[in-house]
PDB file of C-alpha atoms in Angstrom:
ATOM      1  CA  GLN K   1      -7.229 -10.317  12.895  1.00 68.00           C
ATOM      2  CA  LYS K   2      -6.691  -6.603  12.463  1.00 73.00           C
ATOM      3  CA  GLU K   3      -9.138  -5.148   9.968  1.00 89.00           C
ATOM      4  CA  VAL K   4      -9.621  -1.920   8.104  1.00 94.00           C
ATOM      5  CA  GLU K   5     -13.041  -1.353   6.573  1.00 94.00           C
ATOM      6  CA  GLN K   6     -14.017   0.982   3.764  1.00 95.00           C
ATOM      7  CA  ASN K   7     -17.101   1.328   1.634  1.00 90.00           C
ATOM      8  CA  SER K   8     -16.092   0.122  -1.813  1.00 87.00           C
ATOM      9  CA  GLY K   9     -18.238   2.708  -3.599  1.00 87.00           C
ATOM     10  CA  PRO K  10     -18.276   4.014  -6.179  1.00 93.00           C
ATOM     11  CA  LEU K  11     -18.753   7.397  -4.590  1.00 96.00           C
ATOM     12  CA  SER K  12     -19.895   9.773  -7.279  1.00 97.00           C
ATOM     13  CA  VAL K  13     -19.636  13.530  -6.722  1.00 97.00           C
ATOM     14  CA  PRO K  14     -19.958  16.485  -9.079  1.00 97.00           C
ATOM     15  CA  GLU K  15     -16.936  18.599  -9.881  1.00 97.00           C
ATOM     16  CA  GLY K  16     -16.380  21.258  -7.235  1.00 97.00           C
ATOM     17  CA  ALA K  17     -18.186  19.354  -4.477  1.00 97.00           C
ATOM     18  CA  ILE K  18     -16.742  17.904  -1.289  1.00 97.00           C
ATOM     19  CA  ALA K  19     -15.986  14.194  -1.353  1.00 97.00           C
ATOM     20  CA  SER K  20     -16.105  12.423   2.005  1.00 97.00           C
ATOM     21  CA  LEU K  21     -14.354   9.080   2.381  1.00 97.00           C
ATOM     22  CA  ASN K  22     -14.641   7.006   5.528  1.00 97.00           C
ATOM     23  CA  CYS K  23     -12.674   4.244   7.177  1.00 97.00           C
ATOM     24  CA  THR K  24     -13.017   2.247  10.385  1.00 97.00           C
ATOM     25  CA  TYR K  25     -10.417   0.038  12.002  1.00 95.00           C
ATOM     26  CA  SER K  26     -10.564  -2.752  14.529  1.00 93.00           C
ATOM     27  CA  ASP K  27      -7.301  -2.418  16.472  1.00 90.00           C
ATOM     28  CA  ARG K  28      -7.864   0.090  19.252  1.00 89.00           C
ATOM     29  CA  GLY K  29      -4.096   0.318  19.796  1.00 86.00           C
ATOM     30  CA  SER K  30      -3.395   1.675  16.311  1.00 88.00           C
ATOM     31  CA  GLN K  31      -1.438   4.915  16.361  1.00 87.00           C
ATOM     32  CA  SER K  32      -0.852   5.920  12.758  1.00 89.00           C
ATOM     33  CA  PHE K  33      -3.265   6.343   9.878  1.00 93.00           C
ATOM     34  CA  PHE K  34      -2.659   6.986   6.222  1.00 93.00           C
ATOM     35  CA  TRP K  35      -4.621   7.837   3.115  1.00 96.00           C
ATOM     36  CA  TYR K  36      -3.304   6.717  -0.249  1.00 95.00           C
ATOM     37  CA  ARG K  37      -4.602   7.359  -3.743  1.00 96.00           C
ATOM     38  CA  GLN K  38      -4.301   4.658  -6.364  1.00 94.00           C
ATOM     39  CA  TYR K  39      -5.041   5.082 -10.036  1.00 94.00           C
ATOM     40  CA  SER K  40      -5.990   1.985 -11.992  1.00 89.00           C
ATOM     41  CA  GLY K  41      -2.971  -0.173 -12.728  1.00 88.00           C
ATOM     42  CA  LYS K  42      -0.638   2.036 -10.696  1.00 91.00           C
ATOM     43  CA  SER K  43       0.866   1.792  -7.255  1.00 90.00           C
ATOM     44  CA  PRO K  44      -0.456   3.801  -4.297  1.00 91.00           C
ATOM     45  CA  GLU K  45       0.743   7.305  -3.590  1.00 91.00           C
ATOM     46  CA  LEU K  46       0.564   8.867  -0.155  1.00 90.00           C
ATOM     47  CA  ILE K  47      -1.870  11.749   0.256  1.00 93.00           C
ATOM     48  CA  MET K  48      -1.459  12.360   3.957  1.00 91.00           C
ATOM     49  CA  PHE K  49      -1.071  10.790   7.367  1.00 91.00           C
ATOM     50  CA  ILE K  50      -2.556  11.580  10.744  1.00 93.00           C
ATOM     51  CA  TYR K  51      -1.637  10.490  14.256  1.00 89.00           C
ATOM     52  CA  SER K  52      -3.586  12.734  16.593  1.00 88.00           C
ATOM     53  CA  ASN K  53      -7.310  13.081  17.188  1.00 91.00           C
ATOM     54  CA  GLY K  54      -8.900  15.918  15.285  1.00 93.00           C
ATOM     55  CA  ASP K  55      -8.376  17.390  11.858  1.00 94.00           C
ATOM     56  CA  LYS K  56      -5.292  17.767   9.713  1.00 94.00           C
ATOM     57  CA  GLU K  57      -5.432  19.887   6.588  1.00 96.00           C
ATOM     58  CA  ASP K  58      -3.167  19.817   3.539  1.00 94.00           C
ATOM     59  CA  GLY K  59      -4.359  21.865   0.602  1.00 96.00           C
ATOM     60  CA  ARG K  60      -7.715  20.534  -0.582  1.00 97.00           C
ATOM     61  CA  PHE K  61      -7.427  17.490   1.666  1.00 97.00           C
ATOM     62  CA  THR K  62      -8.478  17.166   5.311  1.00 97.00           C
ATOM     63  CA  ALA K  63      -7.981  14.031   7.344  1.00 97.00           C
ATOM     64  CA  GLN K  64     -10.084  13.540  10.439  1.00 97.00           C
ATOM     65  CA  LEU K  65      -9.301  11.053  13.195  1.00 96.00           C
ATOM     66  CA  ASN K  66     -11.461   9.901  16.079  1.00 96.00           C
ATOM     67  CA  LYS K  67      -9.643   7.196  18.028  1.00 93.00           C
ATOM     68  CA  ALA K  68     -12.508   6.684  20.490  1.00 94.00           C
ATOM     69  CA  SER K  69     -14.781   5.744  17.601  1.00 95.00           C
ATOM     70  CA  GLN K  70     -11.937   4.061  15.668  1.00 95.00           C
ATOM     71  CA  TYR K  71     -12.792   6.138  12.673  1.00 95.00           C
ATOM     72  CA  VAL K  72     -10.727   8.088  10.189  1.00 97.00           C
ATOM     73  CA  SER K  73     -11.988  10.067   7.236  1.00 97.00           C
ATOM     74  CA  LEU K  74     -10.687  12.042   4.287  1.00 98.00           C
ATOM     75  CA  LEU K  75     -12.408  15.105   2.879  1.00 98.00           C
ATOM     76  CA  ILE K  76     -11.540  16.374  -0.569  1.00 98.00           C
ATOM     77  CA  ARG K  77     -12.706  19.926  -1.214  1.00 98.00           C
ATOM     78  CA  ASP K  78     -13.331  21.338  -4.685  1.00 97.00           C
ATOM     79  CA  SER K  79     -13.209  17.855  -6.193  1.00 98.00           C
ATOM     80  CA  GLN K  80     -11.722  17.617  -9.668  1.00 97.00           C
ATOM     81  CA  PRO K  81     -12.115  14.909 -12.312  1.00 96.00           C
ATOM     82  CA  SER K  82      -8.420  14.160 -11.802  1.00 96.00           C
ATOM     83  CA  ASP K  83      -9.271  13.119  -8.240  1.00 97.00           C
ATOM     84  CA  SER K  84     -11.140  10.131  -9.651  1.00 97.00           C
ATOM     85  CA  ALA K  85      -9.266   7.133  -8.267  1.00 96.00           C
ATOM     86  CA  THR K  86      -9.416   4.532  -5.540  1.00 95.00           C
ATOM     87  CA  TYR K  87      -8.614   5.861  -2.090  1.00 97.00           C
ATOM     88  CA  LEU K  88      -6.993   3.443   0.298  1.00 96.00           C
ATOM     89  CA  CYS K  89      -7.063   3.821   4.046  1.00 96.00           C
ATOM     90  CA  ALA K  90      -4.106   2.229   5.829  1.00 94.00           C
ATOM     91  CA  VAL K  91      -3.452   1.723   9.514  1.00 93.00           C
ATOM     92  CA  GLY K  92      -0.095   1.229  11.149  1.00 88.00           C
ATOM     93  CA  ALA K  93       0.110  -2.243  12.617  1.00 80.00           C
ATOM     94  CA  GLY K  94       3.029  -2.333  14.966  1.00 68.00           C
ATOM     95  CA  GLY K  95       6.702  -3.020  14.444  1.00 60.00           C
ATOM     96  CA  TYR K  96       8.643  -2.133  11.310  1.00 53.00           C
ATOM     97  CA  ASN K  97       5.926   0.294  10.269  1.00 75.00           C
ATOM     98  CA  LYS K  98       3.681  -2.409   8.821  1.00 85.00           C
ATOM     99  CA  LEU K  99       0.529  -1.141   7.179  1.00 89.00           C
ATOM    100  CA  ILE K 100      -2.857  -2.836   6.995  1.00 91.00           C
ATOM    101  CA  PHE K 101      -4.858  -1.562   4.047  1.00 93.00           C
ATOM    102  CA  GLY K 102      -8.582  -1.303   3.572  1.00 94.00           C
ATOM    103  CA  ALA K 103     -10.115  -2.472   0.316  1.00 92.00           C
ATOM    104  CA  GLY K 104     -10.415   1.085  -0.933  1.00 94.00           C
ATOM    105  CA  THR K 105     -13.227   3.403  -1.991  1.00 96.00           C
ATOM    106  CA  ARG K 106     -13.573   4.240  -5.645  1.00 96.00           C
ATOM    107  CA  LEU K 107     -14.261   7.929  -6.180  1.00 97.00           C
ATOM    108  CA  ALA K 108     -15.704   9.239  -9.421  1.00 97.00           C
ATOM    109  CA  VAL K 109     -15.802  13.013  -9.922  1.00 97.00           C
ATOM    110  CA  HIS K 110     -17.994  13.935 -12.871  1.00 95.00           C
ATOM    111  CA  PRO K 111     -17.874  17.289 -14.704  1.00 91.00           C
TER     112      PRO K 111
ATOM    113  CA  GLY U   1      10.315  12.560  -3.054  1.00 66.00           C
ATOM    114  CA  ALA U   2      12.113   9.252  -2.827  1.00 78.00           C
ATOM    115  CA  VAL U   3      11.995   6.905  -5.809  1.00 88.00           C
ATOM    116  CA  VAL U   4      11.512   3.166  -5.762  1.00 94.00           C
ATOM    117  CA  SER U   5      11.776   1.113  -8.917  1.00 95.00           C
ATOM    118  CA  GLN U   6      10.630  -2.390  -9.734  1.00 97.00           C
ATOM    119  CA  HIS U   7      11.748  -4.680 -12.500  1.00 97.00           C
ATOM    120  CA  PRO U   8      10.198  -6.085 -14.534  1.00 97.00           C
ATOM    121  CA  SER U   9       6.992  -4.095 -14.835  1.00 96.00           C
ATOM    122  CA  ARG U  10       5.233  -6.982 -16.532  1.00 97.00           C
ATOM    123  CA  VAL U  11       6.122 -10.635 -16.836  1.00 97.00           C
ATOM    124  CA  ILE U  12       4.399 -13.617 -18.354  1.00 97.00           C
ATOM    125  CA  CYS U  13       5.693 -17.040 -17.434  1.00 96.00           C
ATOM    126  CA  LYS U  14       4.668 -20.628 -17.810  1.00 96.00           C
ATOM    127  CA  SER U  15       3.294 -22.660 -14.963  1.00 97.00           C
ATOM    128  CA  GLY U  16       6.052 -24.354 -12.984  1.00 97.00           C
ATOM    129  CA  THR U  17       8.750 -21.802 -13.683  1.00 97.00           C
ATOM    130  CA  SER U  18      10.211 -19.269 -11.250  1.00 97.00           C
ATOM    131  CA  VAL U  19      10.122 -15.504 -11.561  1.00 97.00           C
ATOM    132  CA  LYS U  20      12.313 -12.948  -9.810  1.00 97.00           C
ATOM    133  CA  ILE U  21      11.105  -9.416  -9.152  1.00 98.00           C
ATOM    134  CA  GLU U  22      13.527  -6.694  -8.092  1.00 97.00           C
ATOM    135  CA  CYS U  23      12.750  -3.714  -5.905  1.00 96.00           C
ATOM    136  CA  ARG U  24      15.280  -0.896  -5.678  1.00 95.00           C
ATOM    137  CA  SER U  25      15.366   2.314  -3.674  1.00 93.00           C
ATOM    138  CA  LEU U  26      17.106   4.690  -6.053  1.00 92.00           C
ATOM    139  CA  ASP U  27      18.010   7.687  -3.920  1.00 87.00           C
ATOM    140  CA  PHE U  28      17.885   6.462  -0.351  1.00 87.00           C
ATOM    141  CA  GLN U  29      18.876   3.471   1.705  1.00 88.00           C
ATOM    142  CA  ALA U  30      16.156   1.234   3.024  1.00 88.00           C
ATOM    143  CA  THR U  31      16.836  -1.281   5.757  1.00 85.00           C
ATOM    144  CA  THR U  32      13.210  -2.336   5.538  1.00 90.00           C
ATOM    145  CA  MET U  33      11.171  -3.097   2.461  1.00 94.00           C
ATOM    146  CA  PHE U  34       7.729  -4.582   2.165  1.00 94.00           C
ATOM    147  CA  TRP U  35       6.164  -6.851  -0.426  1.00 96.00           C
ATOM    148  CA  TYR U  36       2.453  -6.697  -1.215  1.00 96.00           C
ATOM    149  CA  ARG U  37       0.192  -8.403  -3.690  1.00 96.00           C
ATOM    150  CA  GLN U  38      -3.031  -7.021  -5.054  1.00 93.00           C
ATOM    151  CA  PHE U  39      -5.780  -8.864  -6.899  1.00 89.00           C
ATOM    152  CA  PRO U  40      -8.108  -6.928  -9.227  1.00 85.00           C
ATOM    153  CA  LYS U  41     -10.392  -4.552  -7.355  1.00 81.00           C
ATOM    154  CA  LYS U  42      -8.964  -5.758  -4.054  1.00 85.00           C
ATOM    155  CA  SER U  43      -6.729  -4.080  -1.540  1.00 86.00           C
ATOM    156  CA  LEU U  44      -3.039  -4.505  -1.020  1.00 91.00           C
ATOM    157  CA  MET U  45      -2.227  -7.533   1.055  1.00 93.00           C
ATOM    158  CA  LEU U  46       1.071  -7.464   2.927  1.00 93.00           C
ATOM    159  CA  MET U  47       3.042 -10.602   2.148  1.00 95.00           C
ATOM    160  CA  ALA U  48       6.257 -10.053   4.024  1.00 94.00           C
ATOM    161  CA  THR U  49       8.624  -7.588   5.596  1.00 92.00           C
ATOM    162  CA  SER U  50      12.115  -7.674   4.189  1.00 90.00           C
ATOM    163  CA  ASN U  51      14.982  -6.592   6.427  1.00 87.00           C
ATOM    164  CA  GLU U  52      18.477  -6.017   5.108  1.00 86.00           C
ATOM    165  CA  GLY U  53      20.870  -8.674   6.284  1.00 84.00           C
ATOM    166  CA  SER U  54      18.297 -10.882   7.965  1.00 86.00           C
ATOM    167  CA  LYS U  55      15.486 -13.241   7.113  1.00 89.00           C
ATOM    168  CA  ALA U  56      12.201 -11.856   5.934  1.00 92.00           C
ATOM    169  CA  THR U  57       9.167 -11.905   8.183  1.00 92.00           C
ATOM    170  CA  TYR U  58       6.188 -13.454   6.438  1.00 95.00           C
ATOM    171  CA  GLU U  59       2.551 -12.735   7.138  1.00 92.00           C
ATOM    172  CA  GLN U  60       0.251 -15.525   8.202  1.00 92.00           C
ATOM    173  CA  GLY U  61      -0.786 -17.697   5.300  1.00 93.00           C
ATOM    174  CA  VAL U  62       2.075 -16.699   3.012  1.00 95.00           C
ATOM    175  CA  GLU U  63       4.300 -19.626   2.036  1.00 94.00           C
ATOM    176  CA  LYS U  64       7.907 -18.676   2.657  1.00 93.00           C
ATOM    177  CA  ASP U  65       9.202 -21.501   0.484  1.00 95.00           C
ATOM    178  CA  LYS U  66       7.126 -20.319  -2.425  1.00 96.00           C
ATOM    179  CA  PHE U  67       7.819 -16.611  -2.121  1.00 97.00           C
ATOM    180  CA  LEU U  68      11.552 -16.261  -1.522  1.00 96.00           C
ATOM    181  CA  ILE U  69      12.702 -12.853  -0.364  1.00 95.00           C
ATOM    182  CA  ASN U  70      16.279 -11.658  -0.320  1.00 92.00           C
ATOM    183  CA  HIS U  71      17.338  -8.232   0.940  1.00 90.00           C
ATOM    184  CA  ALA U  72      21.038  -8.371   0.223  1.00 83.00           C
ATOM    185  CA  SER U  73      21.790  -4.648   0.228  1.00 90.00           C
ATOM    186  CA  LEU U  74      20.348  -1.413   1.557  1.00 90.00           C
ATOM    187  CA  THR U  75      18.894  -0.578  -1.849  1.00 92.00           C
ATOM    188  CA  LEU U  76      17.729  -3.924  -3.229  1.00 94.00           C
ATOM    189  CA  SER U  77      15.190  -6.535  -2.249  1.00 95.00           C
ATOM    190  CA  THR U  78      14.089  -9.380  -4.496  1.00 96.00           C
ATOM    191  CA  LEU U  79      10.987 -11.537  -4.481  1.00 97.00           C
ATOM    192  CA  THR U  80      11.182 -14.869  -6.265  1.00 97.00           C
ATOM    193  CA  VAL U  81       7.945 -16.681  -6.991  1.00 97.00           C
ATOM    194  CA  THR U  82       8.967 -20.309  -7.224  1.00 97.00           C
ATOM    195  CA  SER U  83       7.087 -22.932  -9.213  1.00 96.00           C
ATOM    196  CA  ALA U  84       4.536 -20.341 -10.236  1.00 97.00           C
ATOM    197  CA  HIS U  85       0.938 -21.354 -10.895  1.00 96.00           C
ATOM    198  CA  PRO U  86      -1.935 -19.441 -12.504  1.00 96.00           C
ATOM    199  CA  GLU U  87      -3.338 -18.550  -9.068  1.00 95.00           C
ATOM    200  CA  ASP U  88      -0.102 -16.638  -8.396  1.00 96.00           C
ATOM    201  CA  SER U  89      -1.040 -14.205 -11.157  1.00 96.00           C
ATOM    202  CA  SER U  90      -1.357 -10.850  -9.448  1.00 96.00           C
ATOM    203  CA  PHE U  91       0.018  -7.339  -9.134  1.00 96.00           C
ATOM    204  CA  TYR U  92       3.068  -7.408  -6.870  1.00 97.00           C
ATOM    205  CA  ILE U  93       4.084  -4.123  -5.281  1.00 96.00           C
ATOM    206  CA  CYS U  94       7.070  -3.373  -3.104  1.00 96.00           C
ATOM    207  CA  SER U  95       7.647  -0.440  -0.829  1.00 94.00           C
ATOM    208  CA  ALA U  96      10.756   0.877   0.841  1.00 92.00           C
ATOM    209  CA  LEU U  97      10.768   2.516   4.224  1.00 88.00           C
ATOM    210  CA  ALA U  98      12.532   5.872   4.439  1.00 81.00           C
ATOM    211  CA  VAL U  99      13.547   6.322   8.051  1.00 72.00           C
ATOM    212  CA  LEU U 100      13.137   9.896   9.244  1.00 64.00           C
ATOM    213  CA  ALA U 101      12.938   9.599  13.004  1.00 59.00           C
ATOM    214  CA  GLY U 102      12.431   5.919  13.582  1.00 60.00           C
ATOM    215  CA  GLY U 103       8.768   6.374  14.375  1.00 60.00           C
ATOM    216  CA  PRO U 104       5.394   6.336  12.648  1.00 58.00           C
ATOM    217  CA  GLU U 105       6.461   9.392  10.636  1.00 60.00           C
ATOM    218  CA  ASP U 106       8.691   7.160   8.543  1.00 71.00           C
ATOM    219  CA  GLU U 107       7.169   6.931   5.105  1.00 80.00           C
ATOM    220  CA  GLN U 108       6.790   3.983   2.811  1.00 86.00           C
ATOM    221  CA  TYR U 109       7.533   4.761  -0.814  1.00 89.00           C
ATOM    222  CA  PHE U 110       5.917   2.386  -3.244  1.00 93.00           C
ATOM    223  CA  GLY U 111       7.360   0.948  -6.396  1.00 95.00           C
ATOM    224  CA  PRO U 112       5.327   1.009  -9.617  1.00 94.00           C
ATOM    225  CA  GLY U 113       4.377  -2.650  -9.303  1.00 95.00           C
ATOM    226  CA  THR U 114       4.967  -5.806 -11.330  1.00 97.00           C
ATOM    227  CA  ARG U 115       2.102  -7.524 -13.079  1.00 96.00           C
ATOM    228  CA  LEU U 116       2.699 -11.257 -13.123  1.00 97.00           C
ATOM    229  CA  THR U 117       0.700 -13.514 -15.396  1.00 97.00           C
ATOM    230  CA  VAL U 118       1.220 -17.261 -15.140  1.00 97.00           C
ATOM    231  CA  THR U 119      -0.092 -19.277 -18.073  1.00 96.00           C
TER     232      THR U 119
END
């Protein structure tokens, strides 16, 4: 059974701080990794994806991937209250671009 | 970005009835769509992969006779919950795959979800 694990949180950070969200996965053969943001009662929206080991930056967001440790993380710099949401880690699971989602980490950014 | 719609957004039905949920890709063609369900404070669970012109592929533990999927065109997939029961109450979300290069770069665009309540 392929699994994606996330700390459910809540992760509480002050406005302007760096939020660090972590995710581990069980399938060593996984090649693609995604971070989604989901507001309560809404569907997920893609923040970014990463395929290669190392860091990938997009604005205030940085994804980090370490395939040897089967670990992927998301850093949010200069956190804003509007970043408060549940962040879902998803891992590509083979054919037809299937995604296996983690349970999500709830982030709360307080002023 | 690409837009995916779902209809209805909310539905309440009585136990034993069937409910159809539509998922449409509005500005792109999608040969592959996915259906997920999400319980409160839980993650998205993939139910099935819907492929245009062929039978859907269901995940382990998902009853294909209960959750009927039809992907009759490149822009429409439907999920019918047959003989619904209260335990089927959930948030159902579809996504449509926008093929860029046929690889992992292809992005899933999610619909807004359908909240089903079975009384």
